[in-house]
Every structure is written in C-alpha cells, then in structure tokens.
Amino acid sequence: MLENGSLVVLNLNDILPNRFQPRIQFDEVKLHELAESIRKYGVIQPIVVRQIGNRYEIIAGERRYKASVLANRTTIPAIITKLNDRDAEEIALLENIQRQNLTAIEEAVSYKRILGMGYITQEELAKKVGKSQSTIANKIRLLNLDDQVQSALLHGKISERHARSLLRVHDKDKQIHMLHRIMEERLTVKRTDDVIDELISQEQLKQKNVQSIPKPNDLSQP
C-alpha cells in the first residue's frame, strides 16, 4: 500500500471528485484552454488525493482533473496523502480561497462551511486566509440575500458592491424587484444606493403614518 506523500500515476476512472469542492461553477473557456495545454504538454503539477476504499478522492486539483477528462487523457499524476474528513475539507476550501478566483458567493459558502465545522473561529480563519475579520463577516452576510440575487452575483450579472447594497432591503420581494432594476436599467452602485435610500424613506414614512392613525378605542374616548 502506498504511503503518505507518494507520487503515482492514477487511472482517471479511479478518481472521485472532491466532496468539499467550494467552486460552484468552472470557467468553461479556461477549462478548455487548460485541456488543450494538457493535450500538448501533459499535467505538469500533480493533483493531491486521498484513498477512499479502492478509489481516490481529489483534495486539490479539481480543474486539472476535469481538464484531463476533456483532453481524453486516461491517467493523471497524483500525490497520495492521508487526511481525515476535517483536514480534507479545510485544505480543499483554503486551497481554492487562496487562489483568489472564487466568486463572492463561492467564497462566502467556503467560509461558512469551514466555520460550520466548529473548530476554528472567524478571527482565526481571517488570519489563515490573510483577510480582515470584517471581510469574512461581510462575505458571509451575502448568503442572507434572496436566492435569485445570489445567483445573479454568482454569474456576474451584478457586482458584489451591488449585492451589499441589496442587503439593506430586507423584504425579499423588494430585493428581487431592485435586482431586476439594477440589471435592466444598468444602475450604478451609487444610483442603486440612492434608490434604496428612497425606498427605505418611503417605508419609514408609511410606517409612521400607520402608527399615527387613531385606534378605534381612542376614537371612542370623550
């Protein structure tokens, strides 16, 4: 049996995708470019895997694996390591976060999953990824947005700054309405903030007017 750190060549059919992969979508154009490079030069950097039964689960190198499949390769160089589920998930998530090419939503999901494992604080995580604690907290807050807004951010239809502005709109239906306005009218972040300010002011005025209406009991008083 191969020991921890062994460099081997594995059959692609024996490899399992990473269960802890934080990336929700892969850039198809770049994936095909990598596949073309692999056709010409092979896989230069081995993927990292761990053994699960008689197969191998990817810890790092999901793009290289996918591109190798596209390139019709049958094997791939790999380093076999021994990791438990916790360490495997942490490495997979941190490896992708540190590449700095995740979307804001993918990054938020990654942070939430790591923190959800319960063995690391938000402050410790911030130090590990070289970011401020407030940055981690603000990313995670994006997951409070309506699913449609998250999907728009994930697919680059709105910016992260637009999304952060929409966090101020607590009603999900109004969030979606604002989302469509941002996309259809191509609102800038500044204009989005102005519209949301108007919306909040109208809501506050409406609430104030409702509270000022006399109750039936009040009307009956002499």
PDB file of C-alpha atoms in Angstrom:
ATOM      1  CA  MET A   1       0.000   0.000   0.000  1.00  0.00           C
ATOM      2  CA  LEU A   2       1.319   3.431  -0.953  1.00  0.00           C
ATOM      3  CA  GLU A   3       2.174   5.654   1.976  1.00  0.00           C
ATOM      4  CA  ASN A   4       1.519   9.323   2.661  1.00  0.00           C
ATOM      5  CA  GLY A   5       3.165  11.644   0.115  1.00  0.00           C
ATOM      6  CA  SER A   6       3.634   9.014  -2.600  1.00  0.00           C
ATOM      7  CA  LEU A   7       3.802  10.299  -6.169  1.00  0.00           C
ATOM      8  CA  VAL A   8       1.943   7.975  -8.531  1.00  0.00           C
ATOM      9  CA  VAL A   9       0.109   7.879 -11.844  1.00  0.00           C
ATOM     10  CA  LEU A  10      -3.578   7.096 -11.383  1.00  0.00           C
ATOM     11  CA  ASN A  11      -6.271   5.995 -13.795  1.00  0.00           C
ATOM     12  CA  LEU A  12      -8.863   8.778 -14.187  1.00  0.00           C
ATOM     13  CA  ASN A  13     -11.617   6.199 -13.721  1.00  0.00           C
ATOM     14  CA  ASP A  14     -10.327   5.558 -10.205  1.00  0.00           C
ATOM     15  CA  ILE A  15     -10.649   9.208  -9.141  1.00  0.00           C
ATOM     16  CA  LEU A  16     -13.593  10.712  -7.259  1.00  0.00           C
ATOM     17  CA  PRO A  17     -14.481  14.448  -7.391  1.00  0.00           C
ATOM     18  CA  ASN A  18     -13.896  16.403  -4.215  1.00  0.00           C
ATOM     19  CA  ARG A  19     -16.982  16.317  -1.975  1.00  0.00           C
ATOM     20  CA  PHE A  20     -15.798  19.518  -0.332  1.00  0.00           C
ATOM     21  CA  GLN A  21     -15.185  21.469  -3.545  1.00  0.00           C
ATOM     22  CA  PRO A  22     -16.383  25.036  -2.883  1.00  0.00           C
ATOM     23  CA  ARG A  23     -16.436  26.040  -6.529  1.00  0.00           C
ATOM     24  CA  ILE A  24     -19.995  26.058  -7.853  1.00  0.00           C
ATOM     25  CA  GLN A  25     -19.082  26.818 -11.453  1.00  0.00           C
ATOM     26  CA  PHE A  26     -15.964  26.465 -13.576  1.00  0.00           C
ATOM     27  CA  ASP A  27     -14.979  28.841 -16.387  1.00  0.00           C
ATOM     28  CA  GLU A  28     -15.605  26.641 -19.430  1.00  0.00           C
ATOM     29  CA  VAL A  29     -13.333  28.681 -21.717  1.00  0.00           C
ATOM     30  CA  LYS A  30     -10.374  28.469 -19.330  1.00  0.00           C
ATOM     31  CA  LEU A  31     -11.113  24.802 -18.683  1.00  0.00           C
ATOM     32  CA  HIS A  32     -10.877  24.045 -22.423  1.00  0.00           C
ATOM     33  CA  GLU A  33      -7.685  26.131 -22.659  1.00  0.00           C
ATOM     34  CA  LEU A  34      -6.181  24.040 -19.864  1.00  0.00           C
ATOM     35  CA  ALA A  35      -7.342  20.861 -21.610  1.00  0.00           C
ATOM     36  CA  GLU A  36      -5.560  21.949 -24.791  1.00  0.00           C
ATOM     37  CA  SER A  37      -2.379  22.613 -22.801  1.00  0.00           C
ATOM     38  CA  ILE A  38      -2.642  19.166 -21.216  1.00  0.00           C
ATOM     39  CA  ARG A  39      -3.025  17.568 -24.652  1.00  0.00           C
ATOM     40  CA  LYS A  40       0.268  19.161 -25.688  1.00  0.00           C
ATOM     41  CA  TYR A  41       2.340  19.017 -22.527  1.00  0.00           C
ATOM     42  CA  GLY A  42       0.547  16.727 -20.092  1.00  0.00           C
ATOM     43  CA  VAL A  43      -0.277  17.565 -16.469  1.00  0.00           C
ATOM     44  CA  ILE A  44       2.769  19.370 -15.088  1.00  0.00           C
ATOM     45  CA  GLN A  45       1.598  19.744 -11.467  1.00  0.00           C
ATOM     46  CA  PRO A  46       0.222  16.561  -9.829  1.00  0.00           C
ATOM     47  CA  ILE A  47      -3.166  16.633  -8.173  1.00  0.00           C
ATOM     48  CA  VAL A  48      -3.444  15.733  -4.478  1.00  0.00           C
ATOM     49  CA  VAL A  49      -5.718  12.861  -3.474  1.00  0.00           C
ATOM     50  CA  ARG A  50      -6.549  10.623  -0.543  1.00  0.00           C
ATOM     51  CA  GLN A  51      -7.573   6.988  -0.726  1.00  0.00           C
ATOM     52  CA  ILE A  52     -11.249   6.140  -0.171  1.00  0.00           C
ATOM     53  CA  GLY A  53     -11.679   2.365  -0.394  1.00  0.00           C
ATOM     54  CA  ASN A  54     -10.143   1.306  -3.687  1.00  0.00           C
ATOM     55  CA  ARG A  55     -10.534   4.754  -5.273  1.00  0.00           C
ATOM     56  CA  TYR A  56      -9.019   8.203  -4.726  1.00  0.00           C
ATOM     57  CA  GLU A  57     -10.773  11.446  -3.766  1.00  0.00           C
ATOM     58  CA  ILE A  58      -9.389  14.751  -5.012  1.00  0.00           C
ATOM     59  CA  ILE A  59      -8.142  17.124  -2.328  1.00  0.00           C
ATOM     60  CA  ALA A  60      -6.582  19.731  -4.625  1.00  0.00           C
ATOM     61  CA  GLY A  61      -6.524  19.892  -8.411  1.00  0.00           C
ATOM     62  CA  GLU A  62     -10.170  19.594  -9.490  1.00  0.00           C
ATOM     63  CA  ARG A  63      -9.596  21.791 -12.581  1.00  0.00           C
ATOM     64  CA  ARG A  64      -6.632  19.668 -13.698  1.00  0.00           C
ATOM     65  CA  TYR A  65      -8.741  16.556 -13.299  1.00  0.00           C
ATOM     66  CA  LYS A  66     -11.690  17.999 -15.277  1.00  0.00           C
ATOM     67  CA  ALA A  67      -9.374  19.322 -17.998  1.00  0.00           C
ATOM     68  CA  SER A  68      -7.644  15.941 -18.252  1.00  0.00           C
ATOM     69  CA  VAL A  69     -11.030  14.309 -18.857  1.00  0.00           C
ATOM     70  CA  LEU A  70     -11.771  16.897 -21.570  1.00  0.00           C
ATOM     71  CA  ALA A  71      -8.350  16.199 -23.091  1.00  0.00           C
ATOM     72  CA  ASN A  72      -9.248  12.479 -23.290  1.00  0.00           C
ATOM     73  CA  ARG A  73      -6.388  11.506 -21.022  1.00  0.00           C
ATOM     74  CA  THR A  74      -6.666   8.172 -19.245  1.00  0.00           C
ATOM     75  CA  THR A  75      -4.199   8.845 -16.406  1.00  0.00           C
ATOM     76  CA  ILE A  76      -3.016  11.725 -14.232  1.00  0.00           C
ATOM     77  CA  PRO A  77      -0.036  12.211 -11.885  1.00  0.00           C
ATOM     78  CA  ALA A  78      -1.096  12.433  -8.259  1.00  0.00           C
ATOM     79  CA  ILE A  79       0.289  12.719  -4.750  1.00  0.00           C
ATOM     80  CA  ILE A  80      -1.451  10.429  -2.264  1.00  0.00           C
ATOM     81  CA  THR A  81      -1.849  11.817   1.236  1.00  0.00           C
ATOM     82  CA  LYS A  82      -3.604  10.610   4.368  1.00  0.00           C
ATOM     83  CA  LEU A  83      -6.208  13.055   5.664  1.00  0.00           C
ATOM     84  CA  ASN A  84      -9.362  12.810   7.739  1.00  0.00           C
ATOM     85  CA  ASP A  85     -12.588  14.487   6.576  1.00  0.00           C
ATOM     86  CA  ARG A  86     -11.955  17.651   8.564  1.00  0.00           C
ATOM     87  CA  ASP A  87      -8.452  18.207   7.218  1.00  0.00           C
ATOM     88  CA  ALA A  88      -9.527  17.247   3.691  1.00  0.00           C
ATOM     89  CA  GLU A  89     -12.319  19.812   3.709  1.00  0.00           C
ATOM     90  CA  GLU A  90     -10.147  22.554   5.187  1.00  0.00           C
ATOM     91  CA  ILE A  91      -7.390  22.053   2.622  1.00  0.00           C
ATOM     92  CA  ALA A  92      -9.851  21.905  -0.268  1.00  0.00           C
ATOM     93  CA  LEU A  93     -11.594  25.091   0.820  1.00  0.00           C
ATOM     94  CA  LEU A  94      -8.466  27.050   1.711  1.00  0.00           C
ATOM     95  CA  GLU A  95      -6.671  25.965  -1.457  1.00  0.00           C
ATOM     96  CA  ASN A  96      -9.460  27.409  -3.582  1.00  0.00           C
ATOM     97  CA  ILE A  97      -9.906  30.555  -1.482  1.00  0.00           C
ATOM     98  CA  GLN A  98      -6.211  31.373  -1.677  1.00  0.00           C
ATOM     99  CA  ARG A  99      -6.278  31.145  -5.463  1.00  0.00           C
ATOM    100  CA  GLN A 100      -8.436  34.294  -5.305  1.00  0.00           C
ATOM    101  CA  ASN A 101     -10.591  33.332  -8.280  1.00  0.00           C
ATOM    102  CA  LEU A 102     -13.728  32.203  -6.500  1.00  0.00           C
ATOM    103  CA  THR A 103     -16.868  34.284  -6.903  1.00  0.00           C
ATOM    104  CA  ALA A 104     -18.038  36.212  -3.848  1.00  0.00           C
ATOM    105  CA  ILE A 105     -20.810  33.649  -3.280  1.00  0.00           C
ATOM    106  CA  GLU A 106     -18.441  30.685  -3.565  1.00  0.00           C
ATOM    107  CA  GLU A 107     -16.076  32.401  -1.160  1.00  0.00           C
ATOM    108  CA  ALA A 108     -18.925  33.052   1.292  1.00  0.00           C
ATOM    109  CA  VAL A 109     -20.056  29.418   1.110  1.00  0.00           C
ATOM    110  CA  SER A 110     -16.475  28.298   1.751  1.00  0.00           C
ATOM    111  CA  TYR A 111     -16.119  30.488   4.824  1.00  0.00           C
ATOM    112  CA  LYS A 112     -19.464  29.359   6.209  1.00  0.00           C
ATOM    113  CA  ARG A 113     -18.621  25.699   5.699  1.00  0.00           C
ATOM    114  CA  ILE A 114     -15.245  25.991   7.421  1.00  0.00           C
ATOM    115  CA  LEU A 115     -16.745  27.892  10.356  1.00  0.00           C
ATOM    116  CA  GLY A 116     -19.605  25.403  10.485  1.00  0.00           C
ATOM    117  CA  MET A 117     -17.137  22.637  11.223  1.00  0.00           C
ATOM    118  CA  GLY A 118     -16.821  24.237  14.655  1.00  0.00           C
ATOM    119  CA  TYR A 119     -13.107  24.013  15.301  1.00  0.00           C
ATOM    120  CA  ILE A 120     -11.979  27.426  14.081  1.00  0.00           C
ATOM    121  CA  THR A 121     -13.149  30.947  14.917  1.00  0.00           C
ATOM    122  CA  GLN A 122     -13.867  33.694  12.423  1.00  0.00           C
ATOM    123  CA  GLU A 123     -10.795  35.566  13.663  1.00  0.00           C
ATOM    124  CA  GLU A 124      -8.550  32.501  13.202  1.00  0.00           C
ATOM    125  CA  LEU A 125      -9.956  31.906   9.723  1.00  0.00           C
ATOM    126  CA  ALA A 126      -9.273  35.526   8.783  1.00  0.00           C
ATOM    127  CA  LYS A 127      -5.632  35.102   9.772  1.00  0.00           C
ATOM    128  CA  LYS A 128      -5.334  31.873   7.764  1.00  0.00           C
ATOM    129  CA  VAL A 129      -6.579  33.453   4.553  1.00  0.00           C
ATOM    130  CA  GLY A 130      -4.865  36.806   5.133  1.00  0.00           C
ATOM    131  CA  LYS A 131      -8.016  38.910   5.311  1.00  0.00           C
ATOM    132  CA  SER A 132      -9.706  41.001   7.956  1.00  0.00           C
ATOM    133  CA  GLN A 133     -12.404  39.535  10.160  1.00  0.00           C
ATOM    134  CA  SER A 134     -14.870  42.126   8.836  1.00  0.00           C
ATOM    135  CA  THR A 135     -14.178  40.959   5.267  1.00  0.00           C
ATOM    136  CA  ILE A 136     -15.054  37.383   6.248  1.00  0.00           C
ATOM    137  CA  ALA A 137     -18.218  38.556   8.038  1.00  0.00           C
ATOM    138  CA  ASN A 138     -19.320  40.727   5.089  1.00  0.00           C
ATOM    139  CA  LYS A 139     -18.838  37.860   2.639  1.00  0.00           C
ATOM    140  CA  ILE A 140     -20.937  35.518   4.770  1.00  0.00           C
ATOM    141  CA  ARG A 141     -23.694  38.133   5.024  1.00  0.00           C
ATOM    142  CA  LEU A 142     -24.178  37.802   1.247  1.00  0.00           C
ATOM    143  CA  LEU A 143     -25.752  34.400   1.914  1.00  0.00           C
ATOM    144  CA  ASN A 144     -28.683  36.242   3.556  1.00  0.00           C
ATOM    145  CA  LEU A 145     -29.692  37.572   0.140  1.00  0.00           C
ATOM    146  CA  ASP A 146     -32.548  36.018  -1.813  1.00  0.00           C
ATOM    147  CA  ASP A 147     -31.515  33.030  -3.928  1.00  0.00           C
ATOM    148  CA  GLN A 148     -32.167  34.968  -7.149  1.00  0.00           C
ATOM    149  CA  VAL A 149     -29.835  37.745  -6.026  1.00  0.00           C
ATOM    150  CA  GLN A 150     -27.167  35.217  -5.036  1.00  0.00           C
ATOM    151  CA  SER A 151     -27.492  33.544  -8.442  1.00  0.00           C
ATOM    152  CA  ALA A 152     -27.107  36.906 -10.220  1.00  0.00           C
ATOM    153  CA  LEU A 153     -23.958  37.630  -8.219  1.00  0.00           C
ATOM    154  CA  LEU A 154     -22.617  34.125  -8.815  1.00  0.00           C
ATOM    155  CA  HIS A 155     -22.987  34.519 -12.589  1.00  0.00           C
ATOM    156  CA  GLY A 156     -21.580  38.045 -12.714  1.00  0.00           C
ATOM    157  CA  LYS A 157     -24.862  39.793 -13.552  1.00  0.00           C
ATOM    158  CA  ILE A 158     -24.366  42.212 -10.646  1.00  0.00           C
ATOM    159  CA  SER A 159     -21.285  43.236  -8.704  1.00  0.00           C
ATOM    160  CA  GLU A 160     -20.520  42.396  -5.099  1.00  0.00           C
ATOM    161  CA  ARG A 161     -20.988  46.069  -4.223  1.00  0.00           C
ATOM    162  CA  HIS A 162     -24.490  45.958  -5.724  1.00  0.00           C
ATOM    163  CA  ALA A 163     -25.196  42.851  -3.670  1.00  0.00           C
ATOM    164  CA  ARG A 164     -24.004  44.505  -0.464  1.00  0.00           C
ATOM    165  CA  SER A 165     -26.352  47.404  -1.177  1.00  0.00           C
ATOM    166  CA  LEU A 166     -29.249  44.985  -1.586  1.00  0.00           C
ATOM    167  CA  LEU A 167     -28.610  43.643   1.914  1.00  0.00           C
ATOM    168  CA  ARG A 168     -30.229  46.853   3.140  1.00  0.00           C
ATOM    169  CA  VAL A 169     -33.520  45.711   1.567  1.00  0.00           C
ATOM    170  CA  HIS A 170     -34.887  43.151   3.997  1.00  0.00           C
ATOM    171  CA  ASP A 171     -38.063  42.256   2.069  1.00  0.00           C
ATOM    172  CA  LYS A 172     -37.103  39.514  -0.408  1.00  0.00           C
ATOM    173  CA  ASP A 173     -39.724  40.541  -2.997  1.00  0.00           C
ATOM    174  CA  LYS A 174     -38.351  44.078  -2.981  1.00  0.00           C
ATOM    175  CA  GLN A 175     -34.823  42.699  -3.229  1.00  0.00           C
ATOM    176  CA  ILE A 176     -35.814  40.868  -6.408  1.00  0.00           C
ATOM    177  CA  HIS A 177     -37.537  43.984  -7.767  1.00  0.00           C
ATOM    178  CA  MET A 178     -34.374  46.008  -7.148  1.00  0.00           C
ATOM    179  CA  LEU A 179     -32.271  43.248  -8.689  1.00  0.00           C
ATOM    180  CA  HIS A 180     -34.235  43.473 -11.934  1.00  0.00           C
ATOM    181  CA  ARG A 181     -33.933  47.257 -11.924  1.00  0.00           C
ATOM    182  CA  ILE A 182     -30.159  47.033 -11.478  1.00  0.00           C
ATOM    183  CA  MET A 183     -29.828  44.624 -14.406  1.00  0.00           C
ATOM    184  CA  GLU A 184     -32.397  46.165 -16.748  1.00  0.00           C
ATOM    185  CA  GLU A 185     -31.525  49.813 -16.099  1.00  0.00           C
ATOM    186  CA  ARG A 186     -27.824  49.102 -15.560  1.00  0.00           C
ATOM    187  CA  LEU A 187     -27.847  51.057 -12.333  1.00  0.00           C
ATOM    188  CA  THR A 188     -24.514  52.112 -10.891  1.00  0.00           C
ATOM    189  CA  VAL A 189     -23.801  51.276  -7.257  1.00  0.00           C
ATOM    190  CA  LYS A 190     -24.300  54.952  -6.369  1.00  0.00           C
ATOM    191  CA  ARG A 191     -27.669  55.068  -8.147  1.00  0.00           C
ATOM    192  CA  THR A 192     -28.659  51.775  -6.523  1.00  0.00           C
ATOM    193  CA  ASP A 193     -27.898  53.223  -3.084  1.00  0.00           C
ATOM    194  CA  ASP A 194     -29.934  56.347  -3.900  1.00  0.00           C
ATOM    195  CA  VAL A 195     -32.952  54.277  -4.995  1.00  0.00           C
ATOM    196  CA  ILE A 196     -32.696  52.093  -1.892  1.00  0.00           C
ATOM    197  CA  ASP A 197     -32.478  55.224   0.295  1.00  0.00           C
ATOM    198  CA  GLU A 198     -35.716  56.448  -1.317  1.00  0.00           C
ATOM    199  CA  LEU A 199     -37.338  53.058  -0.783  1.00  0.00           C
ATOM    200  CA  ILE A 200     -36.360  52.967   2.896  1.00  0.00           C
ATOM    201  CA  SER A 201     -37.558  56.533   3.422  1.00  0.00           C
ATOM    202  CA  GLN A 202     -40.936  55.688   1.876  1.00  0.00           C
ATOM    203  CA  GLU A 203     -41.253  52.624   4.102  1.00  0.00           C
ATOM    204  CA  GLN A 204     -40.401  54.625   7.206  1.00  0.00           C
ATOM    205  CA  LEU A 205     -42.932  57.323   6.263  1.00  0.00           C
ATOM    206  CA  LYS A 206     -45.605  54.721   5.625  1.00  0.00           C
ATOM    207  CA  GLN A 207     -44.909  53.094   8.988  1.00  0.00           C
ATOM    208  CA  LYS A 208     -45.043  56.465  10.726  1.00  0.00           C
ATOM    209  CA  ASN A 209     -48.406  57.258   9.117  1.00  0.00           C
ATOM    210  CA  VAL A 210     -49.820  53.888  10.144  1.00  0.00           C
ATOM    211  CA  GLN A 211     -48.729  54.435  13.731  1.00  0.00           C
ATOM    212  CA  SER A 212     -50.312  57.913  13.788  1.00  0.00           C
ATOM    213  CA  ILE A 213     -53.782  56.662  12.780  1.00  0.00           C
ATOM    214  CA  PRO A 214     -56.022  56.665  15.899  1.00  0.00           C
ATOM    215  CA  LYS A 215     -57.141  53.253  17.074  1.00  0.00           C
ATOM    216  CA  PRO A 216     -60.927  52.584  17.326  1.00  0.00           C
ATOM    217  CA  ASN A 217     -60.688  52.633  21.131  1.00  0.00           C
ATOM    218  CA  ASP A 218     -59.048  56.041  21.005  1.00  0.00           C
ATOM    219  CA  LEU A 219     -61.915  57.432  18.898  1.00  0.00           C
ATOM    220  CA  SER A 220     -64.478  56.381  21.473  1.00  0.00           C
ATOM    221  CA  GLN A 221     -62.837  58.353  24.260  1.00  0.00           C
ATOM    222  CA  PRO A 222     -64.593  61.642  25.247  1.00  0.00           C
TER     223      PRO A 222
END
